[in-house]
PDB file of C-alpha atoms in Angstrom:
ATOM      1  CA  MET A  22     -44.940 -58.896 -55.030  1.00  0.00           C
ATOM      2  CA  VAL A  23     -47.360 -58.381 -57.929  1.00  0.00           C
ATOM      3  CA  ILE A  24     -48.660 -55.225 -56.237  1.00  0.00           C
ATOM      4  CA  TYR A  25     -45.102 -53.874 -56.098  1.00  0.00           C
ATOM      5  CA  HIS A  26     -44.798 -54.539 -59.826  1.00  0.00           C
ATOM      6  CA  LEU A  27     -48.062 -52.710 -60.501  1.00  0.00           C
ATOM      7  CA  ILE A  28     -47.019 -49.688 -58.455  1.00  0.00           C
ATOM      8  CA  SER A  29     -43.685 -49.677 -60.299  1.00  0.00           C
ATOM      9  CA  ILE A  30     -45.475 -49.886 -63.669  1.00  0.00           C
ATOM     10  CA  THR A  31     -47.710 -46.944 -62.782  1.00  0.00           C
ATOM     11  CA  LEU A  32     -44.760 -44.870 -61.586  1.00  0.00           C
ATOM     12  CA  ALA A  33     -42.831 -45.810 -64.740  1.00  0.00           C
ATOM     13  CA  LEU A  34     -45.637 -44.448 -66.906  1.00  0.00           C
ATOM     14  CA  ILE A  35     -45.611 -41.205 -64.907  1.00  0.00           C
ATOM     15  CA  ILE A  36     -41.818 -40.948 -65.268  1.00  0.00           C
ATOM     16  CA  ASP A  37     -42.065 -41.568 -68.998  1.00  0.00           C
ATOM     17  CA  ARG A  38     -44.884 -39.027 -69.348  1.00  0.00           C
ATOM     18  CA  VAL A  39     -42.902 -36.334 -67.521  1.00  0.00           C
ATOM     19  CA  ILE A  40     -39.335 -37.032 -68.669  1.00  0.00           C
ATOM     20  CA  GLY A  41     -39.524 -39.285 -71.709  1.00  0.00           C
ATOM     21  CA  ASP A  42     -36.140 -40.087 -73.237  1.00  0.00           C
ATOM     22  CA  PRO A  43     -33.927 -36.956 -73.205  1.00  0.00           C
ATOM     23  CA  PRO A  44     -31.498 -37.408 -76.131  1.00  0.00           C
ATOM     24  CA  HIS A  45     -28.367 -36.445 -74.203  1.00  0.00           C
ATOM     25  CA  TRP A  46     -29.027 -38.575 -71.116  1.00  0.00           C
ATOM     26  CA  PRO A  47     -27.342 -41.971 -70.724  1.00  0.00           C
ATOM     27  CA  HIS A  48     -29.824 -44.700 -71.647  1.00  0.00           C
ATOM     28  CA  PRO A  49     -29.614 -48.504 -71.192  1.00  0.00           C
ATOM     29  CA  VAL A  50     -31.166 -49.140 -74.608  1.00  0.00           C
ATOM     30  CA  ARG A  51     -28.330 -47.198 -76.244  1.00  0.00           C
ATOM     31  CA  TRP A  52     -25.854 -49.308 -74.269  1.00  0.00           C
ATOM     32  CA  MET A  53     -27.639 -52.430 -75.495  1.00  0.00           C
ATOM     33  CA  GLY A  54     -27.350 -51.139 -79.045  1.00  0.00           C
ATOM     34  CA  SER A  55     -23.612 -50.585 -78.651  1.00  0.00           C
ATOM     35  CA  PHE A  56     -23.153 -54.092 -77.231  1.00  0.00           C
ATOM     36  CA  ILE A  57     -25.206 -55.601 -80.066  1.00  0.00           C
ATOM     37  CA  THR A  58     -23.139 -53.691 -82.641  1.00  0.00           C
ATOM     38  CA  LEU A  59     -19.920 -54.972 -81.073  1.00  0.00           C
ATOM     39  CA  LEU A  60     -21.095 -58.592 -81.085  1.00  0.00           C
ATOM     40  CA  ASP A  61     -22.503 -58.230 -84.604  1.00  0.00           C
ATOM     41  CA  ARG A  62     -19.111 -57.071 -85.839  1.00  0.00           C
ATOM     42  CA  HIS A  63     -17.302 -60.056 -84.331  1.00  0.00           C
ATOM     43  CA  LEU A  64     -19.850 -62.873 -84.696  1.00  0.00           C
ATOM     44  CA  ASN A  65     -21.672 -62.156 -87.946  1.00  0.00           C
ATOM     45  CA  ARG A  66     -19.145 -63.749 -90.271  1.00  0.00           C
ATOM     46  CA  GLY A  67     -18.249 -67.140 -91.692  1.00  0.00           C
ATOM     47  CA  LYS A  68     -20.406 -70.242 -91.278  1.00  0.00           C
ATOM     48  CA  HIS A  69     -23.115 -71.211 -88.756  1.00  0.00           C
ATOM     49  CA  LYS A  70     -24.557 -67.689 -88.606  1.00  0.00           C
ATOM     50  CA  LYS A  71     -27.866 -68.892 -87.180  1.00  0.00           C
ATOM     51  CA  TRP A  72     -26.090 -70.440 -84.184  1.00  0.00           C
ATOM     52  CA  LYS A  73     -23.907 -67.376 -83.765  1.00  0.00           C
ATOM     53  CA  GLY A  74     -27.059 -65.252 -83.727  1.00  0.00           C
ATOM     54  CA  ILE A  75     -28.417 -67.420 -80.921  1.00  0.00           C
ATOM     55  CA  VAL A  76     -25.162 -66.917 -78.996  1.00  0.00           C
ATOM     56  CA  LEU A  77     -25.474 -63.146 -79.406  1.00  0.00           C
ATOM     57  CA  LEU A  78     -29.072 -63.210 -78.196  1.00  0.00           C
ATOM     58  CA  LEU A  79     -28.114 -65.274 -75.136  1.00  0.00           C
ATOM     59  CA  LEU A  80     -25.207 -62.986 -74.273  1.00  0.00           C
ATOM     60  CA  ILE A  81     -27.368 -59.868 -74.518  1.00  0.00           C
ATOM     61  CA  THR A  82     -30.366 -61.221 -72.606  1.00  0.00           C
ATOM     62  CA  MET A  83     -28.339 -62.880 -69.838  1.00  0.00           C
ATOM     63  CA  THR A  84     -26.267 -59.726 -69.332  1.00  0.00           C
ATOM     64  CA  VAL A  85     -29.280 -57.434 -68.967  1.00  0.00           C
ATOM     65  CA  LEU A  86     -31.202 -60.002 -66.901  1.00  0.00           C
ATOM     66  CA  LEU A  87     -28.424 -60.463 -64.351  1.00  0.00           C
ATOM     67  CA  THR A  88     -27.726 -56.730 -64.164  1.00  0.00           C
ATOM     68  CA  SER A  89     -31.374 -55.768 -63.647  1.00  0.00           C
ATOM     69  CA  LEU A  90     -31.940 -58.617 -61.174  1.00  0.00           C
ATOM     70  CA  LEU A  91     -28.979 -57.442 -59.112  1.00  0.00           C
ATOM     71  CA  LEU A  92     -30.156 -53.836 -59.123  1.00  0.00           C
ATOM     72  CA  SER A  93     -33.741 -54.741 -58.220  1.00  0.00           C
ATOM     73  CA  TRP A  94     -32.771 -57.277 -55.559  1.00  0.00           C
ATOM     74  CA  GLY A  95     -30.284 -54.881 -53.965  1.00  0.00           C
ATOM     75  CA  ALA A  96     -32.850 -52.089 -53.840  1.00  0.00           C
ATOM     76  CA  TYR A  97     -35.519 -54.302 -52.282  1.00  0.00           C
ATOM     77  CA  GLN A  98     -32.985 -55.460 -49.679  1.00  0.00           C
ATOM     78  CA  LEU A  99     -32.688 -51.857 -48.574  1.00  0.00           C
ATOM     79  CA  HIS A 100     -36.430 -51.145 -48.441  1.00  0.00           C
ATOM     80  CA  ALA A 101     -39.596 -51.910 -50.370  1.00  0.00           C
ATOM     81  CA  VAL A 102     -39.912 -48.265 -51.389  1.00  0.00           C
ATOM     82  CA  ALA A 103     -36.355 -48.280 -52.753  1.00  0.00           C
ATOM     83  CA  GLY A 104     -37.116 -51.447 -54.685  1.00  0.00           C
ATOM     84  CA  ILE A 105     -40.277 -49.976 -56.205  1.00  0.00           C
ATOM     85  CA  LEU A 106     -38.470 -46.782 -57.220  1.00  0.00           C
ATOM     86  CA  VAL A 107     -35.585 -48.659 -58.844  1.00  0.00           C
ATOM     87  CA  GLU A 108     -37.996 -50.954 -60.662  1.00  0.00           C
ATOM     88  CA  ALA A 109     -40.029 -47.964 -61.839  1.00  0.00           C
ATOM     89  CA  CYS A 110     -36.919 -46.294 -63.273  1.00  0.00           C
ATOM     90  CA  LEU A 111     -35.857 -49.503 -65.017  1.00  0.00           C
ATOM     91  CA  ILE A 112     -39.324 -50.097 -66.474  1.00  0.00           C
ATOM     92  CA  ALA A 113     -39.509 -46.463 -67.605  1.00  0.00           C
ATOM     93  CA  VAL A 114     -36.504 -46.932 -69.909  1.00  0.00           C
ATOM     94  CA  THR A 115     -38.300 -49.802 -71.667  1.00  0.00           C
ATOM     95  CA  ILE A 116     -41.353 -47.754 -72.703  1.00  0.00           C
ATOM     96  CA  ALA A 117     -41.685 -44.816 -75.083  1.00  0.00           C
ATOM     97  CA  GLN A 118     -45.205 -43.405 -74.933  1.00  0.00           C
ATOM     98  CA  LYS A 119     -44.062 -39.778 -74.610  1.00  0.00           C
ATOM     99  CA  ASP A 120     -41.392 -40.057 -77.291  1.00  0.00           C
ATOM    100  CA  LEU A 121     -43.713 -41.868 -79.675  1.00  0.00           C
ATOM    101  CA  GLY A 122     -46.345 -39.157 -79.354  1.00  0.00           C
ATOM    102  CA  THR A 123     -43.742 -36.410 -79.651  1.00  0.00           C
ATOM    103  CA  ALA A 124     -42.223 -37.974 -82.776  1.00  0.00           C
ATOM    104  CA  ALA A 125     -45.671 -38.222 -84.376  1.00  0.00           C
ATOM    105  CA  LEU A 126     -46.400 -34.575 -83.554  1.00  0.00           C
ATOM    106  CA  ARG A 127     -43.113 -33.590 -85.189  1.00  0.00           C
ATOM    107  CA  VAL A 128     -44.493 -35.090 -88.387  1.00  0.00           C
ATOM    108  CA  TYR A 129     -47.931 -33.523 -88.003  1.00  0.00           C
ATOM    109  CA  GLU A 130     -46.763 -29.958 -87.306  1.00  0.00           C
ATOM    110  CA  PRO A 131     -44.854 -29.390 -90.592  1.00  0.00           C
ATOM    111  CA  LEU A 132     -47.697 -31.101 -92.479  1.00  0.00           C
ATOM    112  CA  ALA A 133     -50.143 -28.653 -90.907  1.00  0.00           C
ATOM    113  CA  ALA A 134     -47.817 -25.796 -91.909  1.00  0.00           C
ATOM    114  CA  GLY A 135     -47.530 -27.071 -95.478  1.00  0.00           C
ATOM    115  CA  ASP A 136     -43.829 -27.902 -95.099  1.00  0.00           C
ATOM    116  CA  ILE A 137     -43.702 -31.285 -96.850  1.00  0.00           C
ATOM    117  CA  GLU A 138     -39.885 -31.422 -96.939  1.00  0.00           C
ATOM    118  CA  ASN A 139     -39.595 -31.122 -93.161  1.00  0.00           C
ATOM    119  CA  ALA A 140     -42.457 -33.598 -92.717  1.00  0.00           C
ATOM    120  CA  ARG A 141     -40.601 -36.121 -94.895  1.00  0.00           C
ATOM    121  CA  TYR A 142     -37.470 -35.617 -92.828  1.00  0.00           C
ATOM    122  CA  GLN A 143     -39.314 -36.002 -89.522  1.00  0.00           C
ATOM    123  CA  VAL A 144     -41.084 -39.184 -90.610  1.00  0.00           C
ATOM    124  CA  SER A 145     -37.771 -40.607 -91.844  1.00  0.00           C
ATOM    125  CA  MET A 146     -36.632 -40.505 -88.204  1.00  0.00           C
ATOM    126  CA  ILE A 147     -39.255 -43.064 -87.169  1.00  0.00           C
ATOM    127  CA  VAL A 148     -39.750 -45.324 -90.214  1.00  0.00           C
ATOM    128  CA  GLY A 149     -37.526 -47.625 -92.237  1.00  0.00           C
ATOM    129  CA  ARG A 150     -39.140 -46.957 -95.615  1.00  0.00           C
ATOM    130  CA  ASP A 151     -37.855 -44.477 -98.181  1.00  0.00           C
ATOM    131  CA  THR A 152     -39.422 -41.070 -97.572  1.00  0.00           C
ATOM    132  CA  GLU A 153     -37.795 -38.717-100.110  1.00  0.00           C
ATOM    133  CA  ASN A 154     -40.706 -38.729-102.560  1.00  0.00           C
ATOM    134  CA  LEU A 155     -43.692 -39.228-100.257  1.00  0.00           C
ATOM    135  CA  ASP A 156     -46.662 -36.904-100.650  1.00  0.00           C
ATOM    136  CA  GLU A 157     -48.771 -35.641 -97.738  1.00  0.00           C
ATOM    137  CA  LYS A 158     -51.029 -38.696 -97.677  1.00  0.00           C
ATOM    138  CA  GLU A 159     -48.105 -41.139 -97.713  1.00  0.00           C
ATOM    139  CA  VAL A 160     -46.230 -39.233 -95.009  1.00  0.00           C
ATOM    140  CA  THR A 161     -49.391 -39.374 -92.913  1.00  0.00           C
ATOM    141  CA  ARG A 162     -49.799 -43.102 -93.566  1.00  0.00           C
ATOM    142  CA  ALA A 163     -46.198 -43.758 -92.553  1.00  0.00           C
ATOM    143  CA  ALA A 164     -46.684 -41.879 -89.262  1.00  0.00           C
ATOM    144  CA  VAL A 165     -50.043 -43.495 -88.471  1.00  0.00           C
ATOM    145  CA  GLU A 166     -48.781 -47.017 -89.221  1.00  0.00           C
ATOM    146  CA  THR A 167     -45.656 -46.509 -87.124  1.00  0.00           C
ATOM    147  CA  VAL A 168     -47.565 -45.218 -84.099  1.00  0.00           C
ATOM    148  CA  ALA A 169     -50.074 -48.069 -84.430  1.00  0.00           C
ATOM    149  CA  GLU A 170     -47.371 -50.757 -84.615  1.00  0.00           C
ATOM    150  CA  SER A 171     -45.398 -49.211 -81.762  1.00  0.00           C
ATOM    151  CA  ILE A 172     -48.258 -49.299 -79.256  1.00  0.00           C
ATOM    152  CA  GLY A 173     -47.297 -52.895 -78.563  1.00  0.00           C
ATOM    153  CA  ASP A 174     -43.533 -53.182 -78.687  1.00  0.00           C
ATOM    154  CA  GLY A 175     -43.014 -49.607 -77.533  1.00  0.00           C
ATOM    155  CA  ILE A 176     -45.391 -49.614 -74.561  1.00  0.00           C
ATOM    156  CA  THR A 177     -47.762 -52.453 -73.663  1.00  0.00           C
ATOM    157  CA  SER A 178     -45.477 -55.434 -74.304  1.00  0.00           C
ATOM    158  CA  PRO A 179     -42.770 -54.260 -71.881  1.00  0.00           C
ATOM    159  CA  LEU A 180     -45.517 -53.395 -69.374  1.00  0.00           C
ATOM    160  CA  PHE A 181     -46.927 -56.906 -69.732  1.00  0.00           C
ATOM    161  CA  TRP A 182     -43.555 -58.506 -68.994  1.00  0.00           C
ATOM    162  CA  ALA A 183     -43.002 -56.078 -66.110  1.00  0.00           C
ATOM    163  CA  PHE A 184     -46.300 -57.335 -64.677  1.00  0.00           C
ATOM    164  CA  ILE A 185     -45.161 -60.951 -65.057  1.00  0.00           C
ATOM    165  CA  GLY A 186     -41.618 -60.578 -63.733  1.00  0.00           C
ATOM    166  CA  GLY A 187     -40.946 -56.998 -62.740  1.00  0.00           C
ATOM    167  CA  ALA A 188     -38.242 -54.769 -64.189  1.00  0.00           C
ATOM    168  CA  PRO A 189     -35.860 -57.655 -65.082  1.00  0.00           C
ATOM    169  CA  LEU A 190     -38.321 -59.187 -67.572  1.00  0.00           C
ATOM    170  CA  ALA A 191     -39.208 -55.771 -68.971  1.00  0.00           C
ATOM    171  CA  ILE A 192     -35.506 -55.118 -69.575  1.00  0.00           C
ATOM    172  CA  VAL A 193     -35.070 -58.554 -71.164  1.00  0.00           C
ATOM    173  CA  TYR A 194     -38.021 -57.842 -73.446  1.00  0.00           C
ATOM    174  CA  ARG A 195     -36.506 -54.515 -74.486  1.00  0.00           C
ATOM    175  CA  ALA A 196     -33.160 -56.217 -75.169  1.00  0.00           C
ATOM    176  CA  VAL A 197     -34.809 -58.814 -77.423  1.00  0.00           C
ATOM    177  CA  ASN A 198     -36.806 -56.132 -79.215  1.00  0.00           C
ATOM    178  CA  THR A 199     -33.650 -54.077 -79.751  1.00  0.00           C
ATOM    179  CA  CYS A 200     -31.885 -57.138 -81.158  1.00  0.00           C
ATOM    180  CA  ASP A 201     -34.796 -57.652 -83.540  1.00  0.00           C
ATOM    181  CA  SER A 202     -34.768 -53.989 -84.609  1.00  0.00           C
ATOM    182  CA  MET A 203     -31.053 -54.109 -85.361  1.00  0.00           C
ATOM    183  CA  LEU A 204     -30.634 -57.667 -86.653  1.00  0.00           C
ATOM    184  CA  GLY A 205     -34.045 -58.984 -87.709  1.00  0.00           C
ATOM    185  CA  HIS A 206     -33.757 -57.929 -91.349  1.00  0.00           C
ATOM    186  CA  LYS A 207     -34.559 -60.236 -94.221  1.00  0.00           C
ATOM    187  CA  ASN A 208     -31.429 -59.610 -96.243  1.00  0.00           C
ATOM    188  CA  GLU A 209     -28.274 -61.535 -96.996  1.00  0.00           C
ATOM    189  CA  ARG A 210     -26.356 -60.268 -93.973  1.00  0.00           C
ATOM    190  CA  TYR A 211     -29.043 -60.892 -91.347  1.00  0.00           C
ATOM    191  CA  GLN A 212     -31.328 -63.583 -92.797  1.00  0.00           C
ATOM    192  CA  ASP A 213     -29.689 -66.261 -90.615  1.00  0.00           C
ATOM    193  CA  PHE A 214     -27.830 -64.195 -88.032  1.00  0.00           C
ATOM    194  CA  GLY A 215     -30.957 -62.279 -86.966  1.00  0.00           C
ATOM    195  CA  TRP A 216     -33.294 -65.284 -87.124  1.00  0.00           C
ATOM    196  CA  ALA A 217     -33.318 -66.012 -83.378  1.00  0.00           C
ATOM    197  CA  SER A 218     -33.850 -62.371 -82.437  1.00  0.00           C
ATOM    198  CA  ALA A 219     -36.779 -61.995 -84.838  1.00  0.00           C
ATOM    199  CA  ARG A 220     -38.456 -65.235 -83.754  1.00  0.00           C
ATOM    200  CA  LEU A 221     -38.111 -64.582 -80.018  1.00  0.00           C
ATOM    201  CA  ASP A 222     -39.427 -61.047 -80.463  1.00  0.00           C
ATOM    202  CA  ASP A 223     -42.497 -62.473 -82.215  1.00  0.00           C
ATOM    203  CA  VAL A 224     -43.037 -64.920 -79.335  1.00  0.00           C
ATOM    204  CA  LEU A 225     -42.680 -62.283 -76.610  1.00  0.00           C
ATOM    205  CA  ASN A 226     -45.140 -59.963 -78.364  1.00  0.00           C
ATOM    206  CA  TRP A 227     -47.747 -62.627 -79.143  1.00  0.00           C
ATOM    207  CA  ILE A 228     -49.825 -62.472 -75.942  1.00  0.00           C
ATOM    208  CA  PRO A 229     -49.567 -58.733 -75.094  1.00  0.00           C
ATOM    209  CA  SER A 230     -50.314 -57.695 -78.675  1.00  0.00           C
ATOM    210  CA  ARG A 231     -53.562 -59.638 -78.677  1.00  0.00           C
ATOM    211  CA  ILE A 232     -54.611 -58.467 -75.228  1.00  0.00           C
ATOM    212  CA  THR A 233     -53.889 -54.854 -76.180  1.00  0.00           C
ATOM    213  CA  THR A 234     -55.682 -54.901 -79.506  1.00  0.00           C
ATOM    214  CA  PHE A 235     -58.681 -56.769 -78.063  1.00  0.00           C
ATOM    215  CA  LEU A 236     -58.975 -53.992 -75.467  1.00  0.00           C
ATOM    216  CA  MET A 237     -58.624 -51.421 -78.246  1.00  0.00           C
ATOM    217  CA  MET A 238     -61.511 -53.029 -80.104  1.00  0.00           C
ATOM    218  CA  LEU A 239     -63.633 -52.874 -76.948  1.00  0.00           C
ATOM    219  CA  THR A 240     -62.812 -49.278 -76.027  1.00  0.00           C
ATOM    220  CA  ASN A 241     -62.952 -47.580 -79.455  1.00  0.00           C
ATOM    221  CA  ARG A 242     -65.904 -47.071 -81.779  1.00  0.00           C
ATOM    222  CA  THR A 243     -66.107 -48.294 -85.353  1.00  0.00           C
ATOM    223  CA  PRO A 244     -69.205 -46.308 -86.417  1.00  0.00           C
ATOM    224  CA  HIS A 245     -69.289 -47.760 -89.942  1.00  0.00           C
ATOM    225  CA  LEU A 246     -69.520 -51.374 -88.633  1.00  0.00           C
ATOM    226  CA  ASN A 247     -71.397 -53.100 -85.859  1.00  0.00           C
ATOM    227  CA  ARG A 248     -69.367 -54.793 -83.137  1.00  0.00           C
ATOM    228  CA  LYS A 249     -69.484 -58.284 -84.622  1.00  0.00           C
ATOM    229  CA  GLU A 250     -68.553 -57.111 -88.121  1.00  0.00           C
ATOM    230  CA  ALA A 251     -65.741 -54.954 -86.734  1.00  0.00           C
ATOM    231  CA  PHE A 252     -64.154 -57.849 -84.839  1.00  0.00           C
ATOM    232  CA  LYS A 253     -64.424 -60.101 -87.868  1.00  0.00           C
ATOM    233  CA  ARG A 254     -62.844 -57.522 -90.192  1.00  0.00           C
ATOM    234  CA  TRP A 255     -60.132 -56.731 -87.634  1.00  0.00           C
ATOM    235  CA  TYR A 256     -59.060 -60.355 -87.320  1.00  0.00           C
ATOM    236  CA  THR A 257     -59.196 -60.983 -91.068  1.00  0.00           C
ATOM    237  CA  ASP A 258     -57.154 -57.878 -91.923  1.00  0.00           C
ATOM    238  CA  ALA A 259     -54.568 -58.546 -89.193  1.00  0.00           C
ATOM    239  CA  LYS A 260     -53.687 -61.879 -90.793  1.00  0.00           C
ATOM    240  CA  LYS A 261     -52.703 -60.093 -94.023  1.00  0.00           C
ATOM    241  CA  HIS A 262     -49.740 -58.375 -92.374  1.00  0.00           C
ATOM    242  CA  PRO A 263     -46.280 -59.981 -92.660  1.00  0.00           C
ATOM    243  CA  SER A 264     -45.791 -59.570 -88.903  1.00  0.00           C
ATOM    244  CA  PRO A 265     -47.791 -61.982 -86.694  1.00  0.00           C
ATOM    245  CA  ASN A 266     -48.349 -59.167 -84.183  1.00  0.00           C
ATOM    246  CA  SER A 267     -48.133 -55.711 -85.784  1.00  0.00           C
ATOM    247  CA  GLY A 268     -51.028 -56.435 -88.112  1.00  0.00           C
ATOM    248  CA  PHE A 269     -53.478 -56.516 -85.221  1.00  0.00           C
ATOM    249  CA  PHE A 270     -52.575 -52.921 -84.308  1.00  0.00           C
ATOM    250  CA  GLU A 271     -52.677 -51.582 -87.858  1.00  0.00           C
ATOM    251  CA  ALA A 272     -55.963 -53.333 -88.609  1.00  0.00           C
ATOM    252  CA  ALA A 273     -57.572 -51.939 -85.458  1.00  0.00           C
ATOM    253  CA  VAL A 274     -56.411 -48.354 -86.050  1.00  0.00           C
ATOM    254  CA  ALA A 275     -57.526 -48.482 -89.702  1.00  0.00           C
ATOM    255  CA  LEU A 276     -61.027 -49.504 -88.599  1.00  0.00           C
ATOM    256  CA  PHE A 277     -61.244 -46.800 -85.930  1.00  0.00           C
ATOM    257  CA  LEU A 278     -60.190 -44.098 -88.391  1.00  0.00           C
ATOM    258  CA  GLY A 279     -62.418 -45.382 -91.202  1.00  0.00           C
ATOM    259  CA  VAL A 280     -59.502 -45.431 -93.651  1.00  0.00           C
ATOM    260  CA  GLN A 281     -57.315 -47.930 -95.444  1.00  0.00           C
ATOM    261  CA  LEU A 282     -53.745 -48.510 -94.330  1.00  0.00           C
ATOM    262  CA  GLY A 283     -51.120 -50.523 -96.171  1.00  0.00           C
ATOM    263  CA  GLY A 284     -50.076 -50.192 -99.788  1.00  0.00           C
ATOM    264  CA  VAL A 285     -46.785 -49.733-101.601  1.00  0.00           C
ATOM    265  CA  ASN A 286     -43.612 -48.883 -99.665  1.00  0.00           C
ATOM    266  CA  TYR A 287     -40.023 -48.654-100.865  1.00  0.00           C
ATOM    267  CA  TYR A 288     -37.053 -49.796 -98.821  1.00  0.00           C
ATOM    268  CA  LYS A 289     -33.690 -48.654-100.244  1.00  0.00           C
ATOM    269  CA  GLY A 290     -35.354 -48.443-103.629  1.00  0.00           C
ATOM    270  CA  ILE A 291     -36.899 -51.919-103.438  1.00  0.00           C
ATOM    271  CA  LYS A 292     -40.683 -52.039-103.838  1.00  0.00           C
ATOM    272  CA  SER A 293     -42.715 -53.750-101.104  1.00  0.00           C
ATOM    273  CA  GLU A 294     -46.469 -54.186-101.374  1.00  0.00           C
ATOM    274  CA  ARG A 295     -48.477 -54.499 -98.169  1.00  0.00           C
ATOM    275  CA  ALA A 296     -52.075 -55.679 -98.098  1.00  0.00           C
ATOM    276  CA  HIS A 297     -54.687 -53.010 -97.463  1.00  0.00           C
ATOM    277  CA  MET A 298     -56.366 -52.968 -94.058  1.00  0.00           C
ATOM    278  CA  GLY A 299     -59.546 -51.280 -92.933  1.00  0.00           C
ATOM    279  CA  ILE A 300     -62.466 -49.885 -94.885  1.00  0.00           C
ATOM    280  CA  SER A 301     -61.938 -46.786 -97.013  1.00  0.00           C
ATOM    281  CA  MET A 302     -64.766 -44.536 -95.855  1.00  0.00           C
ATOM    282  CA  ARG A 303     -62.656 -41.450 -96.578  1.00  0.00           C
ATOM    283  CA  GLU A 304     -59.125 -40.388 -97.514  1.00  0.00           C
ATOM    284  CA  LEU A 305     -56.396 -40.437 -94.903  1.00  0.00           C
ATOM    285  CA  GLU A 306     -55.785 -36.901 -93.561  1.00  0.00           C
ATOM    286  CA  LYS A 307     -52.974 -35.340 -91.535  1.00  0.00           C
ATOM    287  CA  ARG A 308     -55.275 -34.923 -88.522  1.00  0.00           C
ATOM    288  CA  ASP A 309     -55.432 -38.726 -88.348  1.00  0.00           C
ATOM    289  CA  ILE A 310     -51.966 -38.578 -86.794  1.00  0.00           C
ATOM    290  CA  LEU A 311     -53.535 -36.778 -83.821  1.00  0.00           C
ATOM    291  CA  HIS A 312     -56.377 -39.287 -83.698  1.00  0.00           C
ATOM    292  CA  THR A 313     -53.886 -42.167 -83.652  1.00  0.00           C
ATOM    293  CA  ILE A 314     -52.018 -40.625 -80.714  1.00  0.00           C
ATOM    294  CA  LYS A 315     -55.316 -40.504 -78.801  1.00  0.00           C
ATOM    295  CA  ILE A 316     -56.032 -44.136 -79.712  1.00  0.00           C
ATOM    296  CA  MET A 317     -52.591 -45.042 -78.349  1.00  0.00           C
ATOM    297  CA  GLN A 318     -53.238 -43.201 -75.092  1.00  0.00           C
ATOM    298  CA  ARG A 319     -56.606 -44.918 -74.586  1.00  0.00           C
ATOM    299  CA  ALA A 320     -55.046 -48.307 -75.340  1.00  0.00           C
ATOM    300  CA  VAL A 321     -52.316 -47.837 -72.725  1.00  0.00           C
ATOM    301  CA  PHE A 322     -54.797 -46.621 -70.110  1.00  0.00           C
ATOM    302  CA  ALA A 323     -57.098 -49.617 -70.701  1.00  0.00           C
ATOM    303  CA  PHE A 324     -54.138 -52.010 -70.624  1.00  0.00           C
ATOM    304  CA  VAL A 325     -52.909 -50.705 -67.266  1.00  0.00           C
ATOM    305  CA  ILE A 326     -56.424 -50.916 -65.802  1.00  0.00           C
ATOM    306  CA  ILE A 327     -56.604 -54.567 -66.872  1.00  0.00           C
ATOM    307  CA  LEU A 328     -53.203 -55.217 -65.286  1.00  0.00           C
ATOM    308  CA  TRP A 329     -54.439 -53.723 -62.016  1.00  0.00           C
ATOM    309  CA  ILE A 330     -57.603 -55.815 -62.143  1.00  0.00           C
ATOM    310  CA  GLY A 331     -55.560 -58.940 -62.861  1.00  0.00           C
ATOM    311  CA  GLY A 332     -53.115 -58.081 -60.092  1.00  0.00           C
ATOM    312  CA  GLY A 333     -55.960 -57.543 -57.645  1.00  0.00           C
ATOM    313  CA  ILE A 334     -57.408 -60.940 -58.490  1.00  0.00           C
ATOM    314  CA  ILE A 335     -53.992 -62.619 -58.056  1.00  0.00           C
ATOM    315  CA  ALA A 336     -53.405 -60.868 -54.725  1.00  0.00           C
ATOM    316  CA  ALA A 337     -56.880 -61.795 -53.474  1.00  0.00           C
ATOM    317  CA  ALA A 338     -56.402 -65.406 -54.537  1.00  0.00           C
ATOM    318  CA  GLY A 339     -53.036 -65.524 -52.762  1.00  0.00           C
ATOM    319  CA  ALA A 340     -54.553 -64.156 -49.559  1.00  0.00           C
ATOM    320  CA  TRP A 341     -57.467 -66.578 -49.774  1.00  0.00           C
ATOM    321  CA  PHE A 342     -55.307 -69.669 -50.224  1.00  0.00           C
TER     322      PHE A 342
END
C-alpha cells in the first residue's frame, strides 16, 4: 500500500505543478473554510471556549477523514489505478507549490519594474502583517519569509502525512492547518477557542518540518560557514522563532541567502519584534525572492526522494518478513 501512496504523491505533485489552484474551481479547502466559519459563528461565544474549540476541531477533522476515507476506499474497490488517481487528486488539493511560487513571483515582478505600490498589494495577499508602508527591502523580506515558512505546511507536511496514511491523513492535516490559520490567533476572540487547532497544528508539523529542513541543510550550500558551523547556527536561530516549526525554515533560508531575516513587523498597527536569523553578509535584494523559490523546489524534490527511499525500504522489509 505504501507504494500506492508514493505513486499518488508523485502524481499529486505533477497535478499541482500543471494545474495549481485555479481561483474559480471548487476546492475542498474553501469548503473547509466555510464550515469552520459556520462553526466559529455558533460555537465561539460564552464560557468554556477552549472545550468548544476542541469540539470544532473534532467535527472538522472527523468530517474530512470519513469523507476522504470513503472516496479512497470506494475508488480502490473499483481498481487500484482508480484508487491511485483519486488519492492523487485529493493529495493535490492539500499542497500549494505552484501557487506559492506564483504568488512570490507576483511580488517580485512589480519590484523588478519599480512598482512598489503593486508589490505592497501583492505581498499583502500572502502575509498577515501590515504592508502599506513597507519599502522594497521589507516587501522582499515579507515574501521570502512567507515562502520559507510555507515550504512545510504548504507542501512537505501534507506529503509526509500522505506517505503515512494516504490521502485521508493528508486531508486531515490540511483541515487542521486551515483551522489554525483561521482560529489560531493570539487575541481575545481566539486565545482559548483556537488553542486546540494551534497546538495540534504544531504537533502535526513537528516531524516533517525537521526532516525537511535537515534535508535543506544537506542539499544547499552555506558558503560563508562550514557545515558544522552552519548546522549549529541553523539550530540556534530556529529556536528564536515564536513558532516551534517555522523557525527552522526561516533560519535555513537566511543562511543559504547570506542575509538576516526577522525584525520589526506590524499587525493591525501593533508592533511585533522578531529575532534576527542568519548572518548578514549582504543586504536582502528582490532577486532573493527568486532564490527562495529555487530553495523551495530543491527542498520538495529532496523530500520526495527520501519518501521513495523510505517506502522502498518498508516494501522490501515487508516482502522479506
